[in-house]
Amino acid sequence: MTAERVLRLLALLQRRASWTAAELAAELGVTDRSVRRDVERLRALGYPVRATGGVGGGYQLGAGTRLPPLLLDDEEAIATAVSLRLASAGTVAGAGEAALRALAKLDQVMPPRLRAEVRAVHGATDTLLGPGVEIDADVLVTLARACRDEVRVRFRHAGSDAERTVEPVRLVTTGRRWYLMGWDLDRDDWRTFRLDRMRDVHATEWRFRAREHPDPAAFVQRAVTESPYRHVARVRLRAPADRVRELVPPQVGRVEEDGDGWCVLVSGADRLDTIAVHVARLGFETRILEPPELREAARDLAARLTAMTSAP
């Protein structure tokens, strides 16, 4: 019974960052004293369980000199195996080989019934990824920890020698690229940064209090679909928003609900005729909202296409 309870305690500590003794005792149906004894048993097995006192204190599974065995339930094991399979073909430098090694270890210890489910998913799935930009795995880990621990990061951005200091909030990936959203202390505003353009990235010891912030995914999407371009267009499409989102990748355009069977597509490009071509290819009834110059670009494009149909 004690061994089973210790395993349950380990699973709880792996589920979330921190637990009070009272919370663990309630979950396990034992006394606080029994929790303390079980924590000592875990420490004797090599699990680095930390204890903090005072208000908000409790038990936390810390980092040790080596990675202890993990306890995964069925759903977590399947999700981990599938994620490792995708990571083996991802855009994080050096992650592919490491993901394959981890997948092999997980497959070795996985119960046969779960192994069969994972292999069924693998056998029915192909990965089709466009060319992406590789990023340094150390940069990814450093920034992820800084987001979690709410500590400032410093780095240099490509094309500039000036060091930037940022309060990181979230990492966002479009599938091809990774971005960091954070509060730029030098610009006194929210900013996005491409990870592949960041240099000399390091976390400081300065903690910060989290600010209210916009939705990271929406903020990054707006930045990558509008900010880099000379022209930004808004067009109404007679189509459900979800249908347009299936056709327009999030890094290409933002789709807004508009009601009555219409939606609004916001997209940017350096040339207006490029926007006209992409919108026309969607095949939906369209109304140009802005800029007005897009109407003239569409008329010119239509004239050129009509001329192409003329007999030689």
PDB file of C-alpha atoms in Angstrom:
ATOM      1  CA  MET A   1       0.000   0.000   0.000  1.00  0.00           C
ATOM      2  CA  THR A   2       2.846   2.375   0.862  1.00  0.00           C
ATOM      3  CA  ALA A   3       4.575   1.779  -2.495  1.00  0.00           C
ATOM      4  CA  GLU A   4       1.331   2.408  -4.356  1.00  0.00           C
ATOM      5  CA  ARG A   5       0.766   5.627  -2.395  1.00  0.00           C
ATOM      6  CA  VAL A   6       4.305   6.829  -3.134  1.00  0.00           C
ATOM      7  CA  LEU A   7       3.701   6.308  -6.844  1.00  0.00           C
ATOM      8  CA  ARG A   8       0.442   8.248  -6.575  1.00  0.00           C
ATOM      9  CA  LEU A   9       2.319  11.032  -4.766  1.00  0.00           C
ATOM     10  CA  LEU A  10       4.901  11.130  -7.548  1.00  0.00           C
ATOM     11  CA  ALA A  11       2.158  11.347 -10.172  1.00  0.00           C
ATOM     12  CA  LEU A  12       0.581  14.285  -8.313  1.00  0.00           C
ATOM     13  CA  LEU A  13       3.898  16.141  -8.076  1.00  0.00           C
ATOM     14  CA  GLN A  14       4.399  15.682 -11.800  1.00  0.00           C
ATOM     15  CA  ARG A  15       0.900  16.947 -12.569  1.00  0.00           C
ATOM     16  CA  ARG A  16       1.431  20.541 -11.458  1.00  0.00           C
ATOM     17  CA  ALA A  17       4.184  22.829 -10.192  1.00  0.00           C
ATOM     18  CA  SER A  18       3.426  23.038  -6.459  1.00  0.00           C
ATOM     19  CA  TRP A  19       1.268  21.363  -3.799  1.00  0.00           C
ATOM     20  CA  THR A  20       0.725  22.129  -0.130  1.00  0.00           C
ATOM     21  CA  ALA A  21       1.007  19.264   2.348  1.00  0.00           C
ATOM     22  CA  ALA A  22      -2.712  19.600   3.109  1.00  0.00           C
ATOM     23  CA  GLU A  23      -3.630  19.322  -0.584  1.00  0.00           C
ATOM     24  CA  LEU A  24      -1.506  16.208  -1.030  1.00  0.00           C
ATOM     25  CA  ALA A  25      -2.890  14.656   2.150  1.00  0.00           C
ATOM     26  CA  ALA A  26      -6.451  15.240   0.918  1.00  0.00           C
ATOM     27  CA  GLU A  27      -5.691  13.724  -2.493  1.00  0.00           C
ATOM     28  CA  LEU A  28      -4.036  10.655  -0.961  1.00  0.00           C
ATOM     29  CA  GLY A  29      -6.411  10.265   1.989  1.00  0.00           C
ATOM     30  CA  VAL A  30      -3.620  10.337   4.586  1.00  0.00           C
ATOM     31  CA  THR A  31      -2.232  12.702   7.208  1.00  0.00           C
ATOM     32  CA  ASP A  32       0.296  15.483   6.636  1.00  0.00           C
ATOM     33  CA  ARG A  33       2.831  13.372   8.548  1.00  0.00           C
ATOM     34  CA  SER A  34       2.365  10.485   6.095  1.00  0.00           C
ATOM     35  CA  VAL A  35       2.928  12.905   3.217  1.00  0.00           C
ATOM     36  CA  ARG A  36       6.231  14.018   4.751  1.00  0.00           C
ATOM     37  CA  ARG A  37       7.358  10.390   5.144  1.00  0.00           C
ATOM     38  CA  ASP A  38       6.414   9.595   1.535  1.00  0.00           C
ATOM     39  CA  VAL A  39       8.297  12.664   0.323  1.00  0.00           C
ATOM     40  CA  GLU A  40      11.392  11.372   2.110  1.00  0.00           C
ATOM     41  CA  ARG A  41      10.940   7.997   0.383  1.00  0.00           C
ATOM     42  CA  LEU A  42      10.862   9.750  -3.002  1.00  0.00           C
ATOM     43  CA  ARG A  43      14.022  11.683  -2.122  1.00  0.00           C
ATOM     44  CA  ALA A  44      15.743   8.432  -1.166  1.00  0.00           C
ATOM     45  CA  LEU A  45      14.872   7.114  -4.643  1.00  0.00           C
ATOM     46  CA  GLY A  46      16.560  10.110  -6.269  1.00  0.00           C
ATOM     47  CA  TYR A  47      13.581  12.377  -6.898  1.00  0.00           C
ATOM     48  CA  PRO A  48      14.500  15.996  -5.996  1.00  0.00           C
ATOM     49  CA  VAL A  49      11.400  17.039  -4.051  1.00  0.00           C
ATOM     50  CA  ARG A  50      11.777  20.572  -2.730  1.00  0.00           C
ATOM     51  CA  ALA A  51       9.919  21.962   0.276  1.00  0.00           C
ATOM     52  CA  THR A  52       9.277  25.670   0.837  1.00  0.00           C
ATOM     53  CA  GLY A  53       7.806  27.210   3.975  1.00  0.00           C
ATOM     54  CA  GLY A  54       5.621  30.218   4.652  1.00  0.00           C
ATOM     55  CA  VAL A  55       2.496  31.462   2.906  1.00  0.00           C
ATOM     56  CA  GLY A  56       2.182  29.808  -0.484  1.00  0.00           C
ATOM     57  CA  GLY A  57       4.809  27.218   0.393  1.00  0.00           C
ATOM     58  CA  GLY A  58       4.589  23.543  -0.322  1.00  0.00           C
ATOM     59  CA  TYR A  59       6.204  20.669  -2.189  1.00  0.00           C
ATOM     60  CA  GLN A  60       7.625  20.918  -5.677  1.00  0.00           C
ATOM     61  CA  LEU A  61       9.382  18.396  -7.898  1.00  0.00           C
ATOM     62  CA  GLY A  62      12.652  20.084  -8.773  1.00  0.00           C
ATOM     63  CA  ALA A  63      15.465  19.446 -11.198  1.00  0.00           C
ATOM     64  CA  GLY A  64      18.089  16.929 -10.191  1.00  0.00           C
ATOM     65  CA  THR A  65      21.397  15.733 -11.594  1.00  0.00           C
ATOM     66  CA  ARG A  66      19.574  13.287 -13.861  1.00  0.00           C
ATOM     67  CA  LEU A  67      16.066  12.886 -15.212  1.00  0.00           C
ATOM     68  CA  PRO A  68      14.030  10.560 -12.956  1.00  0.00           C
ATOM     69  CA  PRO A  69      11.463   8.171 -14.437  1.00  0.00           C
ATOM     70  CA  LEU A  70       8.191   9.858 -15.394  1.00  0.00           C
ATOM     71  CA  LEU A  71       4.724   8.566 -14.674  1.00  0.00           C
ATOM     72  CA  LEU A  72       2.352   9.080 -17.597  1.00  0.00           C
ATOM     73  CA  ASP A  73      -1.282   8.112 -17.826  1.00  0.00           C
ATOM     74  CA  ASP A  74      -2.638   6.581 -21.036  1.00  0.00           C
ATOM     75  CA  GLU A  75      -3.596   9.860 -22.690  1.00  0.00           C
ATOM     76  CA  GLU A  76      -0.297  11.519 -21.753  1.00  0.00           C
ATOM     77  CA  ALA A  77       1.726   8.579 -23.098  1.00  0.00           C
ATOM     78  CA  ILE A  78      -0.092   8.592 -26.445  1.00  0.00           C
ATOM     79  CA  ALA A  79       0.146  12.394 -26.734  1.00  0.00           C
ATOM     80  CA  THR A  80       3.872  12.304 -25.910  1.00  0.00           C
ATOM     81  CA  ALA A  81       4.584   9.591 -28.471  1.00  0.00           C
ATOM     82  CA  VAL A  82       2.677  11.409 -31.219  1.00  0.00           C
ATOM     83  CA  SER A  83       4.386  14.724 -30.345  1.00  0.00           C
ATOM     84  CA  LEU A  84       7.814  13.080 -30.504  1.00  0.00           C
ATOM     85  CA  ARG A  85       6.913  11.656 -33.894  1.00  0.00           C
ATOM     86  CA  LEU A  86       6.104  15.159 -35.164  1.00  0.00           C
ATOM     87  CA  ALA A  87       9.179  16.665 -33.490  1.00  0.00           C
ATOM     88  CA  SER A  88      11.406  14.252 -35.377  1.00  0.00           C
ATOM     89  CA  ALA A  89      10.521  16.196 -38.544  1.00  0.00           C
ATOM     90  CA  GLY A  90      10.344  19.645 -36.955  1.00  0.00           C
ATOM     91  CA  THR A  91      12.278  22.906 -37.216  1.00  0.00           C
ATOM     92  CA  VAL A  92      14.225  22.839 -33.926  1.00  0.00           C
ATOM     93  CA  ALA A  93      17.894  22.257 -34.647  1.00  0.00           C
ATOM     94  CA  GLY A  94      19.082  18.886 -33.320  1.00  0.00           C
ATOM     95  CA  ALA A  95      15.633  17.953 -32.023  1.00  0.00           C
ATOM     96  CA  GLY A  96      14.892  15.352 -34.684  1.00  0.00           C
ATOM     97  CA  GLU A  97      17.507  12.816 -33.580  1.00  0.00           C
ATOM     98  CA  ALA A  98      16.783  13.418 -29.876  1.00  0.00           C
ATOM     99  CA  ALA A  99      13.054  12.983 -30.483  1.00  0.00           C
ATOM    100  CA  LEU A 100      13.640   9.658 -32.220  1.00  0.00           C
ATOM    101  CA  ARG A 101      15.787   8.418 -29.324  1.00  0.00           C
ATOM    102  CA  ALA A 102      13.142   9.446 -26.793  1.00  0.00           C
ATOM    103  CA  LEU A 103      10.418   7.836 -28.901  1.00  0.00           C
ATOM    104  CA  ALA A 104      12.357   4.561 -28.989  1.00  0.00           C
ATOM    105  CA  LYS A 105      12.717   4.585 -25.193  1.00  0.00           C
ATOM    106  CA  LEU A 106       9.048   5.353 -24.681  1.00  0.00           C
ATOM    107  CA  ASP A 107       7.987   2.638 -27.109  1.00  0.00           C
ATOM    108  CA  GLN A 108      10.140   0.101 -25.243  1.00  0.00           C
ATOM    109  CA  VAL A 109       8.374   0.593 -21.901  1.00  0.00           C
ATOM    110  CA  MET A 110       4.874   1.339 -23.181  1.00  0.00           C
ATOM    111  CA  PRO A 111       2.173  -1.288 -22.518  1.00  0.00           C
ATOM    112  CA  PRO A 112       1.271  -3.306 -25.640  1.00  0.00           C
ATOM    113  CA  ARG A 113      -2.253  -1.872 -25.840  1.00  0.00           C
ATOM    114  CA  LEU A 114      -0.924   1.705 -25.931  1.00  0.00           C
ATOM    115  CA  ARG A 115       1.917   0.792 -28.292  1.00  0.00           C
ATOM    116  CA  ALA A 116      -0.631  -0.576 -30.738  1.00  0.00           C
ATOM    117  CA  GLU A 117      -2.654   2.666 -30.607  1.00  0.00           C
ATOM    118  CA  VAL A 118       0.401   4.846 -31.157  1.00  0.00           C
ATOM    119  CA  ARG A 119       1.619   2.728 -34.054  1.00  0.00           C
ATOM    120  CA  ALA A 120      -1.843   2.924 -35.600  1.00  0.00           C
ATOM    121  CA  VAL A 121      -1.638   6.711 -35.491  1.00  0.00           C
ATOM    122  CA  HIS A 122       1.879   6.657 -36.944  1.00  0.00           C
ATOM    123  CA  GLY A 123       0.891   4.235 -39.671  1.00  0.00           C
ATOM    124  CA  ALA A 124      -2.025   6.401 -40.736  1.00  0.00           C
ATOM    125  CA  THR A 125      -0.138   9.719 -40.670  1.00  0.00           C
ATOM    126  CA  ASP A 126       2.249  11.412 -43.060  1.00  0.00           C
ATOM    127  CA  THR A 127       3.886  14.749 -42.275  1.00  0.00           C
ATOM    128  CA  LEU A 128       3.989  17.329 -45.020  1.00  0.00           C
ATOM    129  CA  LEU A 129       5.939  20.363 -43.896  1.00  0.00           C
ATOM    130  CA  GLY A 130       7.034  23.290 -46.001  1.00  0.00           C
ATOM    131  CA  PRO A 131      10.579  24.631 -45.717  1.00  0.00           C
ATOM    132  CA  GLY A 132      11.049  26.092 -42.268  1.00  0.00           C
ATOM    133  CA  VAL A 133      13.797  27.996 -40.490  1.00  0.00           C
ATOM    134  CA  GLU A 134      15.791  25.983 -37.968  1.00  0.00           C
ATOM    135  CA  ILE A 135      16.286  27.503 -34.545  1.00  0.00           C
ATOM    136  CA  ASP A 136      18.687  26.633 -31.772  1.00  0.00           C
ATOM    137  CA  ALA A 137      17.083  24.268 -29.262  1.00  0.00           C
ATOM    138  CA  ASP A 138      18.956  26.015 -26.410  1.00  0.00           C
ATOM    139  CA  VAL A 139      17.326  29.309 -27.364  1.00  0.00           C
ATOM    140  CA  LEU A 140      13.905  27.660 -27.358  1.00  0.00           C
ATOM    141  CA  VAL A 141      14.457  26.122 -23.901  1.00  0.00           C
ATOM    142  CA  THR A 142      15.898  29.341 -22.442  1.00  0.00           C
ATOM    143  CA  LEU A 143      12.926  31.392 -23.581  1.00  0.00           C
ATOM    144  CA  ALA A 144      10.365  28.777 -22.524  1.00  0.00           C
ATOM    145  CA  ARG A 145      11.829  28.704 -19.003  1.00  0.00           C
ATOM    146  CA  ALA A 146      11.893  32.503 -18.858  1.00  0.00           C
ATOM    147  CA  CYS A 147       8.199  32.630 -19.810  1.00  0.00           C
ATOM    148  CA  ARG A 148       7.404  30.061 -17.133  1.00  0.00           C
ATOM    149  CA  ASP A 149       9.514  31.643 -14.384  1.00  0.00           C
ATOM    150  CA  GLU A 150       8.648  35.260 -15.315  1.00  0.00           C
ATOM    151  CA  VAL A 151      12.237  36.456 -15.605  1.00  0.00           C
ATOM    152  CA  ARG A 152      13.528  39.026 -18.059  1.00  0.00           C
ATOM    153  CA  VAL A 153      15.625  37.995 -21.049  1.00  0.00           C
ATOM    154  CA  ARG A 154      18.290  39.877 -22.951  1.00  0.00           C
ATOM    155  CA  PHE A 155      19.405  39.356 -26.529  1.00  0.00           C
ATOM    156  CA  ARG A 156      20.548  41.039 -29.703  1.00  0.00           C
ATOM    157  CA  HIS A 157      18.333  41.072 -32.758  1.00  0.00           C
ATOM    158  CA  ALA A 158      19.747  40.393 -36.221  1.00  0.00           C
ATOM    159  CA  GLY A 159      20.945  43.586 -37.901  1.00  0.00           C
ATOM    160  CA  SER A 160      21.514  45.485 -34.650  1.00  0.00           C
ATOM    161  CA  ASP A 161      24.233  45.509 -32.001  1.00  0.00           C
ATOM    162  CA  ALA A 162      21.924  47.005 -29.381  1.00  0.00           C
ATOM    163  CA  GLU A 163      20.903  44.659 -26.579  1.00  0.00           C
ATOM    164  CA  ARG A 164      17.158  44.308 -25.996  1.00  0.00           C
ATOM    165  CA  THR A 165      15.581  43.570 -22.619  1.00  0.00           C
ATOM    166  CA  VAL A 166      12.193  41.870 -22.740  1.00  0.00           C
ATOM    167  CA  GLU A 167       9.651  40.466 -20.310  1.00  0.00           C
ATOM    168  CA  PRO A 168       8.656  37.278 -22.173  1.00  0.00           C
ATOM    169  CA  VAL A 169       5.046  36.095 -22.182  1.00  0.00           C
ATOM    170  CA  ARG A 170       4.594  33.300 -24.715  1.00  0.00           C
ATOM    171  CA  LEU A 171       6.244  31.416 -27.553  1.00  0.00           C
ATOM    172  CA  VAL A 172       4.100  31.130 -30.677  1.00  0.00           C
ATOM    173  CA  THR A 173       4.821  28.944 -33.699  1.00  0.00           C
ATOM    174  CA  THR A 174       3.249  29.269 -37.135  1.00  0.00           C
ATOM    175  CA  GLY A 175       4.585  25.846 -38.139  1.00  0.00           C
ATOM    176  CA  ARG A 176       7.431  27.335 -40.188  1.00  0.00           C
ATOM    177  CA  ARG A 177       8.769  29.895 -37.725  1.00  0.00           C
ATOM    178  CA  TRP A 178       8.881  30.522 -33.972  1.00  0.00           C
ATOM    179  CA  TYR A 179       8.114  33.894 -32.383  1.00  0.00           C
ATOM    180  CA  LEU A 180       8.441  35.352 -28.892  1.00  0.00           C
ATOM    181  CA  MET A 181       5.834  37.806 -27.653  1.00  0.00           C
ATOM    182  CA  GLY A 182       6.899  40.019 -24.788  1.00  0.00           C
ATOM    183  CA  TRP A 183       7.009  43.490 -23.283  1.00  0.00           C
ATOM    184  CA  ASP A 184       9.987  45.365 -24.752  1.00  0.00           C
ATOM    185  CA  LEU A 185      11.382  47.542 -21.955  1.00  0.00           C
ATOM    186  CA  ASP A 186      13.395  49.609 -24.439  1.00  0.00           C
ATOM    187  CA  ARG A 187      10.340  50.374 -26.621  1.00  0.00           C
ATOM    188  CA  ASP A 188       7.856  50.414 -23.718  1.00  0.00           C
ATOM    189  CA  ASP A 189       5.408  48.348 -25.746  1.00  0.00           C
ATOM    190  CA  TRP A 190       4.443  44.803 -26.734  1.00  0.00           C
ATOM    191  CA  ARG A 191       6.625  43.341 -29.472  1.00  0.00           C
ATOM    192  CA  THR A 192       7.195  40.079 -31.351  1.00  0.00           C
ATOM    193  CA  PHE A 193      10.603  38.641 -32.169  1.00  0.00           C
ATOM    194  CA  ARG A 194      11.561  35.856 -34.558  1.00  0.00           C
ATOM    195  CA  LEU A 195      13.663  33.310 -32.679  1.00  0.00           C
ATOM    196  CA  ASP A 196      15.909  32.606 -35.656  1.00  0.00           C
ATOM    197  CA  ARG A 197      16.940  36.283 -35.656  1.00  0.00           C
ATOM    198  CA  MET A 198      17.789  36.424 -31.949  1.00  0.00           C
ATOM    199  CA  ARG A 199      21.446  36.300 -30.888  1.00  0.00           C
ATOM    200  CA  ASP A 200      23.217  35.917 -27.511  1.00  0.00           C
ATOM    201  CA  VAL A 201      19.979  34.998 -25.760  1.00  0.00           C
ATOM    202  CA  HIS A 202      20.221  34.680 -21.990  1.00  0.00           C
ATOM    203  CA  ALA A 203      17.850  34.849 -19.041  1.00  0.00           C
ATOM    204  CA  THR A 204      18.568  37.362 -16.293  1.00  0.00           C
ATOM    205  CA  GLU A 205      17.863  37.034 -12.575  1.00  0.00           C
ATOM    206  CA  TRP A 206      15.360  39.897 -12.689  1.00  0.00           C
ATOM    207  CA  ARG A 207      11.838  38.658 -12.058  1.00  0.00           C
ATOM    208  CA  PHE A 208       8.830  40.672 -13.216  1.00  0.00           C
ATOM    209  CA  ARG A 209       5.169  40.867 -12.332  1.00  0.00           C
ATOM    210  CA  ALA A 210       3.052  39.679 -15.248  1.00  0.00           C
ATOM    211  CA  ARG A 211       1.218  42.492 -17.033  1.00  0.00           C
ATOM    212  CA  GLU A 212      -2.184  42.281 -18.639  1.00  0.00           C
ATOM    213  CA  HIS A 213      -1.453  41.381 -22.225  1.00  0.00           C
ATOM    214  CA  PRO A 214      -3.231  40.775 -25.533  1.00  0.00           C
ATOM    215  CA  ASP A 215      -3.837  37.247 -26.715  1.00  0.00           C
ATOM    216  CA  PRO A 216      -0.348  36.058 -27.785  1.00  0.00           C
ATOM    217  CA  ALA A 217      -1.463  33.996 -30.771  1.00  0.00           C
ATOM    218  CA  ALA A 218      -3.681  36.803 -32.137  1.00  0.00           C
ATOM    219  CA  PHE A 219      -0.975  39.399 -31.485  1.00  0.00           C
ATOM    220  CA  VAL A 220       1.692  37.408 -33.323  1.00  0.00           C
ATOM    221  CA  GLN A 221      -0.685  36.657 -36.170  1.00  0.00           C
ATOM    222  CA  ARG A 222      -1.428  40.355 -36.605  1.00  0.00           C
ATOM    223  CA  ALA A 223       2.289  41.143 -36.563  1.00  0.00           C
ATOM    224  CA  VAL A 224       3.283  38.553 -39.162  1.00  0.00           C
ATOM    225  CA  THR A 225       0.349  39.196 -41.526  1.00  0.00           C
ATOM    226  CA  GLU A 226       0.375  43.007 -41.476  1.00  0.00           C
ATOM    227  CA  SER A 227       3.455  44.704 -40.057  1.00  0.00           C
ATOM    228  CA  PRO A 228       6.122  43.500 -42.530  1.00  0.00           C
ATOM    229  CA  TYR A 229       4.236  44.632 -45.653  1.00  0.00           C
ATOM    230  CA  ARG A 230       3.817  47.852 -47.619  1.00  0.00           C
ATOM    231  CA  HIS A 231       0.088  47.262 -48.167  1.00  0.00           C
ATOM    232  CA  VAL A 232      -2.546  45.781 -45.849  1.00  0.00           C
ATOM    233  CA  ALA A 233      -5.949  44.970 -47.328  1.00  0.00           C
ATOM    234  CA  ARG A 234      -9.351  44.196 -45.855  1.00  0.00           C
ATOM    235  CA  VAL A 235     -11.859  42.371 -48.041  1.00  0.00           C
ATOM    236  CA  ARG A 236     -15.292  40.855 -47.354  1.00  0.00           C
ATOM    237  CA  LEU A 237     -15.850  37.318 -48.551  1.00  0.00           C
ATOM    238  CA  ARG A 238     -19.193  35.562 -48.888  1.00  0.00           C
ATOM    239  CA  ALA A 239     -18.058  32.441 -47.033  1.00  0.00           C
ATOM    240  CA  PRO A 240     -17.996  31.083 -43.465  1.00  0.00           C
ATOM    241  CA  ALA A 241     -14.960  32.255 -41.524  1.00  0.00           C
ATOM    242  CA  ASP A 242     -13.946  28.672 -40.674  1.00  0.00           C
ATOM    243  CA  ARG A 243     -13.972  27.748 -44.375  1.00  0.00           C
ATOM    244  CA  VAL A 244     -11.658  30.649 -45.233  1.00  0.00           C
ATOM    245  CA  ARG A 245      -9.345  29.766 -42.355  1.00  0.00           C
ATOM    246  CA  GLU A 246      -8.972  26.315 -43.893  1.00  0.00           C
ATOM    247  CA  LEU A 247      -7.673  27.945 -47.075  1.00  0.00           C
ATOM    248  CA  VAL A 248      -5.617  30.815 -45.639  1.00  0.00           C
ATOM    249  CA  PRO A 249      -2.712  29.909 -43.290  1.00  0.00           C
ATOM    250  CA  PRO A 250      -2.556  32.022 -40.113  1.00  0.00           C
ATOM    251  CA  GLN A 251       0.788  33.524 -41.160  1.00  0.00           C
ATOM    252  CA  VAL A 252      -0.771  34.730 -44.428  1.00  0.00           C
ATOM    253  CA  GLY A 253      -4.011  36.333 -43.310  1.00  0.00           C
ATOM    254  CA  ARG A 254      -6.355  36.985 -40.407  1.00  0.00           C
ATOM    255  CA  VAL A 255     -10.023  36.035 -40.763  1.00  0.00           C
ATOM    256  CA  GLU A 256     -12.741  37.853 -38.795  1.00  0.00           C
ATOM    257  CA  GLU A 257     -16.409  36.945 -38.383  1.00  0.00           C
ATOM    258  CA  ASP A 258     -18.787  39.363 -40.129  1.00  0.00           C
ATOM    259  CA  GLY A 259     -22.217  37.692 -39.940  1.00  0.00           C
ATOM    260  CA  ASP A 260     -24.887  36.850 -42.520  1.00  0.00           C
ATOM    261  CA  GLY A 261     -22.635  34.343 -44.253  1.00  0.00           C
ATOM    262  CA  TRP A 262     -19.779  36.816 -44.749  1.00  0.00           C
ATOM    263  CA  CYS A 263     -16.335  37.179 -43.176  1.00  0.00           C
ATOM    264  CA  VAL A 264     -13.480  39.677 -43.429  1.00  0.00           C
ATOM    265  CA  LEU A 265      -9.990  38.711 -44.551  1.00  0.00           C
ATOM    266  CA  VAL A 266      -7.053  40.915 -43.540  1.00  0.00           C
ATOM    267  CA  SER A 267      -3.822  40.254 -45.416  1.00  0.00           C
ATOM    268  CA  GLY A 268      -0.690  42.106 -46.411  1.00  0.00           C
ATOM    269  CA  ALA A 269       1.743  42.158 -49.323  1.00  0.00           C
ATOM    270  CA  ASP A 270       4.274  44.467 -50.925  1.00  0.00           C
ATOM    271  CA  ARG A 271       2.208  44.606 -54.141  1.00  0.00           C
ATOM    272  CA  LEU A 272      -1.533  45.185 -54.409  1.00  0.00           C
ATOM    273  CA  ASP A 273      -1.883  42.930 -57.439  1.00  0.00           C
ATOM    274  CA  THR A 274      -0.424  40.094 -55.359  1.00  0.00           C
ATOM    275  CA  ILE A 275      -3.280  40.510 -52.879  1.00  0.00           C
ATOM    276  CA  ALA A 276      -5.792  40.642 -55.746  1.00  0.00           C
ATOM    277  CA  VAL A 277      -4.483  37.360 -57.167  1.00  0.00           C
ATOM    278  CA  HIS A 278      -4.608  35.543 -53.837  1.00  0.00           C
ATOM    279  CA  VAL A 279      -8.119  36.773 -53.041  1.00  0.00           C
ATOM    280  CA  ALA A 280      -9.378  35.848 -56.514  1.00  0.00           C
ATOM    281  CA  ARG A 281      -7.945  32.349 -56.189  1.00  0.00           C
ATOM    282  CA  LEU A 282     -10.088  31.725 -53.103  1.00  0.00           C
ATOM    283  CA  GLY A 283     -13.102  31.676 -55.407  1.00  0.00           C
ATOM    284  CA  PHE A 284     -15.587  33.546 -53.196  1.00  0.00           C
ATOM    285  CA  GLU A 285     -17.754  36.575 -53.927  1.00  0.00           C
ATOM    286  CA  THR A 286     -15.657  39.509 -52.745  1.00  0.00           C
ATOM    287  CA  ARG A 287     -16.121  43.128 -51.694  1.00  0.00           C
ATOM    288  CA  ILE A 288     -13.008  45.284 -51.292  1.00  0.00           C
ATOM    289  CA  LEU A 289     -13.103  47.378 -48.109  1.00  0.00           C
ATOM    290  CA  GLU A 290      -9.639  48.949 -48.119  1.00  0.00           C
ATOM    291  CA  PRO A 291      -7.433  50.292 -49.465  1.00  0.00           C
ATOM    292  CA  PRO A 292      -9.301  51.918 -52.379  1.00  0.00           C
ATOM    293  CA  GLU A 293      -6.233  51.400 -54.566  1.00  0.00           C
ATOM    294  CA  LEU A 294      -6.858  47.654 -54.431  1.00  0.00           C
ATOM    295  CA  ARG A 295      -9.932  48.143 -56.646  1.00  0.00           C
ATOM    296  CA  GLU A 296      -7.791  49.711 -59.364  1.00  0.00           C
ATOM    297  CA  ALA A 297      -5.218  46.931 -59.011  1.00  0.00           C
ATOM    298  CA  ALA A 298      -7.993  44.339 -59.391  1.00  0.00           C
ATOM    299  CA  ARG A 299      -9.337  46.090 -62.526  1.00  0.00           C
ATOM    300  CA  ASP A 300      -5.855  46.151 -64.076  1.00  0.00           C
ATOM    301  CA  LEU A 301      -5.401  42.476 -63.260  1.00  0.00           C
ATOM    302  CA  ALA A 302      -8.773  41.620 -64.808  1.00  0.00           C
ATOM    303  CA  ALA A 303      -7.846  43.494 -67.979  1.00  0.00           C
ATOM    304  CA  ARG A 304      -4.549  41.627 -68.271  1.00  0.00           C
ATOM    305  CA  LEU A 305      -6.277  38.283 -67.755  1.00  0.00           C
ATOM    306  CA  THR A 306      -8.901  39.148 -70.376  1.00  0.00           C
ATOM    307  CA  ALA A 307      -6.172  40.068 -72.830  1.00  0.00           C
ATOM    308  CA  MET A 308      -4.568  36.672 -72.275  1.00  0.00           C
ATOM    309  CA  THR A 309      -7.736  34.986 -73.594  1.00  0.00           C
ATOM    310  CA  SER A 310      -7.651  36.840 -76.908  1.00  0.00           C
ATOM    311  CA  ALA A 311      -6.929  34.827 -80.032  1.00  0.00           C
ATOM    312  CA  PRO A 312      -3.335  35.136 -81.315  1.00  0.00           C
TER     313      PRO A 312
END
